[in-house]
mmCIF file of C-alpha atoms in Angstrom:
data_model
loop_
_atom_site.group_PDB
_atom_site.id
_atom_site.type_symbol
_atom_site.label_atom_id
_atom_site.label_comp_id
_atom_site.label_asym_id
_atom_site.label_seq_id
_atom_site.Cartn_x
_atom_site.Cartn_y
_atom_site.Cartn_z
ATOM 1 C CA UNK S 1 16.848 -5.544 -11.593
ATOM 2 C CA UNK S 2 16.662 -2.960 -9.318
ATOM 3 C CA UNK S 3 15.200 -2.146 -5.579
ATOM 4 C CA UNK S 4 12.780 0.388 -4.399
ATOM 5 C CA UNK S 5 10.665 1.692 -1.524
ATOM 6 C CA UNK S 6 6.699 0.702 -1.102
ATOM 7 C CA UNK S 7 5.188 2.689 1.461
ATOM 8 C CA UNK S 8 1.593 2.219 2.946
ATOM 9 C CA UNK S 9 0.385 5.891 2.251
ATOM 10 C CA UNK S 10 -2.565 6.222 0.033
ATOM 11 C CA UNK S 11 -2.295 10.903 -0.275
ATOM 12 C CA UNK S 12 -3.627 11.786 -4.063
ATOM 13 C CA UNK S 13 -3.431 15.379 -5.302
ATOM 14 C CA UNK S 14 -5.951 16.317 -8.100
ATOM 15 C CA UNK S 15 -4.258 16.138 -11.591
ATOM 16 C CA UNK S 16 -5.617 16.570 -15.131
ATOM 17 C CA UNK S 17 -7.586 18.936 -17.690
ATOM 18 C CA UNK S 18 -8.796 22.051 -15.966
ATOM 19 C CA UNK S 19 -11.854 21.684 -18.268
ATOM 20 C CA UNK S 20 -12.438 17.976 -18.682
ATOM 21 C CA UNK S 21 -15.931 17.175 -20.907
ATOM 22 C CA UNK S 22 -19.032 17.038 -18.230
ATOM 23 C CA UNK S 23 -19.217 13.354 -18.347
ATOM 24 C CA UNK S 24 -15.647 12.425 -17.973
ATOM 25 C CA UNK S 25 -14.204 11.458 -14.516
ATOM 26 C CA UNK S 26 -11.117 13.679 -13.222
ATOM 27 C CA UNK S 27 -8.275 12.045 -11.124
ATOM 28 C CA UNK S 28 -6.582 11.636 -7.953
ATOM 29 C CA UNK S 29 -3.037 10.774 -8.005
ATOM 30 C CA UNK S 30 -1.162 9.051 -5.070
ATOM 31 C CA UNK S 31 2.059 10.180 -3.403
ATOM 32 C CA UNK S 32 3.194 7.203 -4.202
ATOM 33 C CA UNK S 33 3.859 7.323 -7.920
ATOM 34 C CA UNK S 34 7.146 8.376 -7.258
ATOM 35 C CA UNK S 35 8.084 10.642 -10.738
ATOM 36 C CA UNK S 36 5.497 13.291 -10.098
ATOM 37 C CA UNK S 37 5.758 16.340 -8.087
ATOM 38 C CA UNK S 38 9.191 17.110 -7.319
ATOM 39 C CA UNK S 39 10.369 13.397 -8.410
ATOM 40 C CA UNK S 40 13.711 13.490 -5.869
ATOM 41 C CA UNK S 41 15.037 11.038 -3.589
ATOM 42 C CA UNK S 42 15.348 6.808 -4.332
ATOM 43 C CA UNK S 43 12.212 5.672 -5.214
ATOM 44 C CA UNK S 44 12.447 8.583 -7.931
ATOM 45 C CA UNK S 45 15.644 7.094 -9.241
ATOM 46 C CA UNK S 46 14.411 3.161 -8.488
ATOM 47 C CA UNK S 47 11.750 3.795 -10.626
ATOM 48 C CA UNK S 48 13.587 5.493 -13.605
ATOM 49 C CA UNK S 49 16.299 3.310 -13.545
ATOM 50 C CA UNK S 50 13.545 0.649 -13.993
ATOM 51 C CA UNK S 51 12.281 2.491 -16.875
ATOM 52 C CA UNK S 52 15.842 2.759 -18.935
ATOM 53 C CA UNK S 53 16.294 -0.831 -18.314
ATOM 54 C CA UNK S 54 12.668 -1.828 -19.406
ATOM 55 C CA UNK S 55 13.273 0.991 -22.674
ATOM 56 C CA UNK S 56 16.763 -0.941 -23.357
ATOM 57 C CA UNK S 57 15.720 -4.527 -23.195
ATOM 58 C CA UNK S 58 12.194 -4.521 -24.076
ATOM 59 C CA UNK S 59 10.884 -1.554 -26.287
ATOM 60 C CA UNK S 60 14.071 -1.197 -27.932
ATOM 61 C CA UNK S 61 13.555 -4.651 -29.043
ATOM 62 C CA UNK S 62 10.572 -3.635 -30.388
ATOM 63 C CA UNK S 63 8.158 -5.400 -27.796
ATOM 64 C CA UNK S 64 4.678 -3.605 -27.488
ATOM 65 C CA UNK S 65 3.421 -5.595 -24.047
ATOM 66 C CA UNK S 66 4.663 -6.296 -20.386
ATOM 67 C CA UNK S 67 3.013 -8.094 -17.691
ATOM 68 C CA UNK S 68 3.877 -7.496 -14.112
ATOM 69 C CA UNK S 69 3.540 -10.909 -12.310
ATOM 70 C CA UNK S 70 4.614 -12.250 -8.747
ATOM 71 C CA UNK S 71 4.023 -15.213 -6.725
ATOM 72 C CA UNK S 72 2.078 -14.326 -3.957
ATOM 73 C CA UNK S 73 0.140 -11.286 -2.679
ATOM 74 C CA UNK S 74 2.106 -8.033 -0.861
ATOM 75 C CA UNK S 75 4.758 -7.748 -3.268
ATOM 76 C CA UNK S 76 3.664 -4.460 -4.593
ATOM 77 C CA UNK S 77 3.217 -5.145 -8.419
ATOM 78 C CA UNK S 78 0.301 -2.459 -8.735
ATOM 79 C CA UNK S 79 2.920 -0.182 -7.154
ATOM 80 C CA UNK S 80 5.236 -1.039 -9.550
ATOM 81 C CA UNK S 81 3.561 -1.326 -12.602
ATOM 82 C CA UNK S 82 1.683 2.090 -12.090
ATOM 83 C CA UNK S 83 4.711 3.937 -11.146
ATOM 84 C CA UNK S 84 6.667 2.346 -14.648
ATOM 85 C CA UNK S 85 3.461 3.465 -16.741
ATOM 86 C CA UNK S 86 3.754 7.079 -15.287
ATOM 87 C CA UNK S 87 7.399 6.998 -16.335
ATOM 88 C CA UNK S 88 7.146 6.054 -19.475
ATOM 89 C CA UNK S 89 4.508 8.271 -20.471
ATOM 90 C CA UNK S 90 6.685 10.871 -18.941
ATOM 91 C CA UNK S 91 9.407 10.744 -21.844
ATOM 92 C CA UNK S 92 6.460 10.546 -24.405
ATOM 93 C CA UNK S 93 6.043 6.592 -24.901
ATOM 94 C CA UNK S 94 2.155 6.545 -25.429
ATOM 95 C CA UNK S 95 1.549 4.003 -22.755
ATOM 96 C CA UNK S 96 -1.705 1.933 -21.626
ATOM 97 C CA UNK S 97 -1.647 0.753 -17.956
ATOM 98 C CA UNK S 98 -4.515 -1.926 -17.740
ATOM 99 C CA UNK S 99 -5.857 -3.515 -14.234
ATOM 100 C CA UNK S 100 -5.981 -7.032 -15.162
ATOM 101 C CA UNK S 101 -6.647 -8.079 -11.878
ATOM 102 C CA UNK S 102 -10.447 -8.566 -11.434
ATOM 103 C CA UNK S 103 -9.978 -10.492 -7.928
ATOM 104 C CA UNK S 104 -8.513 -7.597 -6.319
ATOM 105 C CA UNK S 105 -7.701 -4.646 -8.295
ATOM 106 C CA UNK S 106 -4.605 -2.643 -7.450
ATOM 107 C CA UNK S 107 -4.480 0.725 -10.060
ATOM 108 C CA UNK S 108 -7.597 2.161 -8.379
ATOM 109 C CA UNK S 109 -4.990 2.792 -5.297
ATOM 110 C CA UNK S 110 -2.878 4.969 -7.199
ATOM 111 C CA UNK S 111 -4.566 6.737 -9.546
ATOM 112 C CA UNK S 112 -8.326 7.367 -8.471
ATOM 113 C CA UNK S 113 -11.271 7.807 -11.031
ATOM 114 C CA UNK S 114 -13.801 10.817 -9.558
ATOM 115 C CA UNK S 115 -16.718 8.379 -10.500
ATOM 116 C CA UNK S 116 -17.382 4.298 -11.311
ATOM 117 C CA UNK S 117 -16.101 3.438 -15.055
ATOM 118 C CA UNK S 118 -16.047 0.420 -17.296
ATOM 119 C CA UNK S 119 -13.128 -1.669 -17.628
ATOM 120 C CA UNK S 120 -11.809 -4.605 -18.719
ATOM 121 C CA UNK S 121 -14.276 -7.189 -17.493
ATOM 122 C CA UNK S 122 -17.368 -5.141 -19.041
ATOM 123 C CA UNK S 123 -14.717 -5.060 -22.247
ATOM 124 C CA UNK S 124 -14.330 -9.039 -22.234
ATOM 125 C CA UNK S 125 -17.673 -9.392 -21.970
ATOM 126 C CA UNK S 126 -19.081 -7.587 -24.410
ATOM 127 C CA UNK S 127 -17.987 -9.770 -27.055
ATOM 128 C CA UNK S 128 -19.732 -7.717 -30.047
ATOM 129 C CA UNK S 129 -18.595 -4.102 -28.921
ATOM 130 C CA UNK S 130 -15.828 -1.439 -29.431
ATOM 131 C CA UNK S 131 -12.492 -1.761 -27.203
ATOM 132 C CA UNK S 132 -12.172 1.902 -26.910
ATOM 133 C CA UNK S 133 -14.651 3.075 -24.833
ATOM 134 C CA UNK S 134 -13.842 0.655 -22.100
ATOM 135 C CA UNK S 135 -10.208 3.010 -21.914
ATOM 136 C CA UNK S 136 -9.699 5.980 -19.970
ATOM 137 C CA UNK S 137 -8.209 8.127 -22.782
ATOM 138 C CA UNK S 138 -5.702 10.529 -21.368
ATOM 139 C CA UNK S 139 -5.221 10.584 -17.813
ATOM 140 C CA UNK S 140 -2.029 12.596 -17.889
ATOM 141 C CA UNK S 141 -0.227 13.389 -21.160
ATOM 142 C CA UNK S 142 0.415 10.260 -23.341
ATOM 143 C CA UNK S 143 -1.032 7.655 -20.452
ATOM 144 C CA UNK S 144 -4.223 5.924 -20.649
ATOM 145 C CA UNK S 145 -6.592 2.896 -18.023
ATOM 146 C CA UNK S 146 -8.234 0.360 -18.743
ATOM 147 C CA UNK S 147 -9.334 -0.281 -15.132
ATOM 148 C CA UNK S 148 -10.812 -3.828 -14.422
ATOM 149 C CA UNK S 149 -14.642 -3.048 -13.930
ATOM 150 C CA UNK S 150 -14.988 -4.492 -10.742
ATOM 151 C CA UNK S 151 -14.851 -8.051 -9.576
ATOM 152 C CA UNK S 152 -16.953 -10.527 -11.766
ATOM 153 C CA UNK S 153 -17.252 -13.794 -10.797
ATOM 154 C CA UNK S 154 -16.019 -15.703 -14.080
ATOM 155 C CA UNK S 155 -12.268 -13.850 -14.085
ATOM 156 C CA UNK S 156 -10.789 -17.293 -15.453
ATOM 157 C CA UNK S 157 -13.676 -17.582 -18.346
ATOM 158 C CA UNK S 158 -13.223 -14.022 -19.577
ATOM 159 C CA UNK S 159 -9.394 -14.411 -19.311
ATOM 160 C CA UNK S 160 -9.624 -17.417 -21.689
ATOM 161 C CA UNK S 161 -11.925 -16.392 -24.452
ATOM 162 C CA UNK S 162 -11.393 -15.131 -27.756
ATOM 163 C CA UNK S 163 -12.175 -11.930 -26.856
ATOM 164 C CA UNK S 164 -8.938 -11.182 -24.668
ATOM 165 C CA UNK S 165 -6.971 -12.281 -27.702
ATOM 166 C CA UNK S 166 -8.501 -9.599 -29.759
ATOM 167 C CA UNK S 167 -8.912 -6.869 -26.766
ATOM 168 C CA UNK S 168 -5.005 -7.601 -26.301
ATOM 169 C CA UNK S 169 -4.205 -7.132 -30.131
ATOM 170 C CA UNK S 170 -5.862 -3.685 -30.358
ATOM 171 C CA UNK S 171 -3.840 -2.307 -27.768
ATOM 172 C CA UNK S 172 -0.572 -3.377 -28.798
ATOM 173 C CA UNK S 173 -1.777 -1.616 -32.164
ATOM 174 C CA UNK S 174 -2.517 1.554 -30.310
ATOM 175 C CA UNK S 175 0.024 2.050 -28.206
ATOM 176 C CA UNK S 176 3.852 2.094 -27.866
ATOM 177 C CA UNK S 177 3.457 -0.137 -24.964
ATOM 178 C CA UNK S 178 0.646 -1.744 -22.917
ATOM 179 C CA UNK S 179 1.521 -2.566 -19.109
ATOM 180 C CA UNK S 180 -0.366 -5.189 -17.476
ATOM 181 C CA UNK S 181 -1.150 -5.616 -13.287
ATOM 182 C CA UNK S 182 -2.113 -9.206 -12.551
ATOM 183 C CA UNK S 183 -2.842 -11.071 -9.749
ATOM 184 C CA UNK S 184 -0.812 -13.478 -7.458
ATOM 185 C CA UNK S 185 -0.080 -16.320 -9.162
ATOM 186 C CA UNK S 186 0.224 -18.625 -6.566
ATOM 187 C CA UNK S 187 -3.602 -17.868 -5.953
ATOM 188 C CA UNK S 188 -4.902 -18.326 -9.683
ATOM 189 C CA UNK S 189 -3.756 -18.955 -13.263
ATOM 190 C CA UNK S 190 -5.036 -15.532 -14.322
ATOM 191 C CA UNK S 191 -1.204 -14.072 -14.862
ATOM 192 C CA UNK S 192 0.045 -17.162 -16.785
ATOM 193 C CA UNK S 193 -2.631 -16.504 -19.001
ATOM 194 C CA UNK S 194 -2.350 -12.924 -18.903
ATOM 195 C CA UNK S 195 1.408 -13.231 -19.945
ATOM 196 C CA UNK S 196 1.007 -16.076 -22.460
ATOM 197 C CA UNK S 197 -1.308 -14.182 -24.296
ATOM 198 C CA UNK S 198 0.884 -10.432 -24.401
ATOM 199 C CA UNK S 199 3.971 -12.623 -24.478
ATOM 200 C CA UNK S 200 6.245 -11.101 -21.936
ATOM 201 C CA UNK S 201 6.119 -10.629 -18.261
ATOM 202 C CA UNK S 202 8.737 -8.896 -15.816
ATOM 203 C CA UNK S 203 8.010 -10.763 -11.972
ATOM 204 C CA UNK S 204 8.532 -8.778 -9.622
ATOM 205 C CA UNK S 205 9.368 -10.319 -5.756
ATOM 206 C CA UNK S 206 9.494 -8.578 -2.148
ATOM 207 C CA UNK S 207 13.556 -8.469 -0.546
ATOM 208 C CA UNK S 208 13.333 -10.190 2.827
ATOM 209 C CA UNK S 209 9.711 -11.919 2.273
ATOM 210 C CA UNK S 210 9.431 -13.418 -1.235
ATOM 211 C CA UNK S 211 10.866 -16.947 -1.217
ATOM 212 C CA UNK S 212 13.365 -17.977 -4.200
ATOM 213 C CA UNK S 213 11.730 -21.323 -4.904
ATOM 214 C CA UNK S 214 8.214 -19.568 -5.705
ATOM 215 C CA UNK S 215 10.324 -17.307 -7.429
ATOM 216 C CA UNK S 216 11.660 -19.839 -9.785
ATOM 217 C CA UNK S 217 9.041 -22.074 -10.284
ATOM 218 C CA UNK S 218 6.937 -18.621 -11.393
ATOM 219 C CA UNK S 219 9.111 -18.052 -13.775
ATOM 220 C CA UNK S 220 9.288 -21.792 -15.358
ATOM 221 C CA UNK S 221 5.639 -21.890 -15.278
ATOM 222 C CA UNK S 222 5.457 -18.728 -17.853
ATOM 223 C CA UNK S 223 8.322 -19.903 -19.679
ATOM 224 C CA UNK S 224 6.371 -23.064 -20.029
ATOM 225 C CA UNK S 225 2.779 -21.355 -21.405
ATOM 226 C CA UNK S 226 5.336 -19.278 -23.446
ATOM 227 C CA UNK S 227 5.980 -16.183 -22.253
ATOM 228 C CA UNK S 228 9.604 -14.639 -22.315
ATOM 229 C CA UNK S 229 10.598 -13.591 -18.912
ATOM 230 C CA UNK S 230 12.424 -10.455 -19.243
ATOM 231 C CA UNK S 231 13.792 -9.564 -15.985
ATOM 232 C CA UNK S 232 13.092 -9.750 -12.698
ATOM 233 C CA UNK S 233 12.120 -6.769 -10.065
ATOM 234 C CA UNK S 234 13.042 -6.540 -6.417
ATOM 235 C CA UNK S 235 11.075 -4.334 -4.295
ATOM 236 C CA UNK S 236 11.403 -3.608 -0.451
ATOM 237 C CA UNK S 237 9.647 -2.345 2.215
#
């Protein structure tokens, strides 16, 4: 679909409500999220041109959900998928970013709670309870986290319960579009059930490093738990 940069540095510069309630965490931002600050240069315009193809072929179809999948580890889908969520929220699509990799969560990287919060594995397992207050309710103008919570040790139980169903319904109810991180999926099923469930996934694979064959057989293994494959994103270093 398109190429961009993915650096190594980890800078944040403090963002948010000059007055945030006493008990709510503020925010560090990363460099890296490449629309912010003076948004110039190619990774500016890699990442916007992935967010006019993702607003022509996916929300103008009027699809609510996107997974971010690859094959193996290093191919930069928390880079990705944070820096699309940013975007989109930028041109006033209400837009949920959710870690749903509780192996080894990416979002934390890029944009940096001030304190611990809840997240998506305290969500799925509190079976009875609200879905709300497991989000981080505006982060920046019309963006919100669900971060994953940490690193339980039943990822593929939680994943597979009822629970996700219905934690997955109420966002696509509450927001214009809910963006998903997930983890390799040559280590663990977690993004084919990730994507089966939302319904749509966009894999994403490193130029130079990512081999074709894992490539493909990626994307016939969500095609076969029946998610649509919308596209396909090339990163590079």
């Amino acid at each position: 679909m398109t190429g961009m940069t993915v650096t190594k540095s980890v800078d944040v510069q403090r963002m948010g409500d000059s007055s945030p309630p006493s008990d709510a965490p503020s925010y560090a931002f990363s460099t890296e999220l490449a629309t912010l600050g003076r948004a110039t240069g190619a990774q500016a315009e890699a990442i916007r041109a992935m967010r006019t193809y993702v607003m022509a072929q996916h929300i103008g179809r009027g699809r609510r959900a996107l997974a971010i999948c690859a094959a193996t580890a290093g191919v930069g889908c928390s880079y990705a998928v944070s820096n699309l969520a940013v975007a989109l929220s930028q041109i006033g699509i209400k837009t949920l970013l959710i870690d749903g990799d509780m192996r080894e969560p990416g979002l934390e990287q890029f944009i940096r709670p001030s304190q611990p919060v809840t997240g998506l594995a305290q969500n799925l397992a509190d079976v009875e309870g609200g879905i709300s207050s497991y989000i981080q309710h505006d982060v920046m103008e019309n963006l919100s986290i669900m971060y994953s919570g940490g690193t339980p040790s039943n990822q593929q139980e939680l994943l597979a319960s009822d629970r996700f169903k219905v934690v997955m319904e109420h966002c696509l109810r509450e927001y214009e579009m809910t963006l998903i991180d997930t983890p390799p999926a040559g280590l663990c099923a977690d993004a084919r059930r990730i994507s089966s469930v939302v319904g749509y996934s966009l894999v994403a694979a490193k130029q130079h490093e990512s081999r074709i064959s894992d490539v493909r057989t990626l994307i016939t293994q969500l095609e076969q738990d029946g998610a649509v494959v919308v596209g396909s994103l090339l990163t590079e270093r």
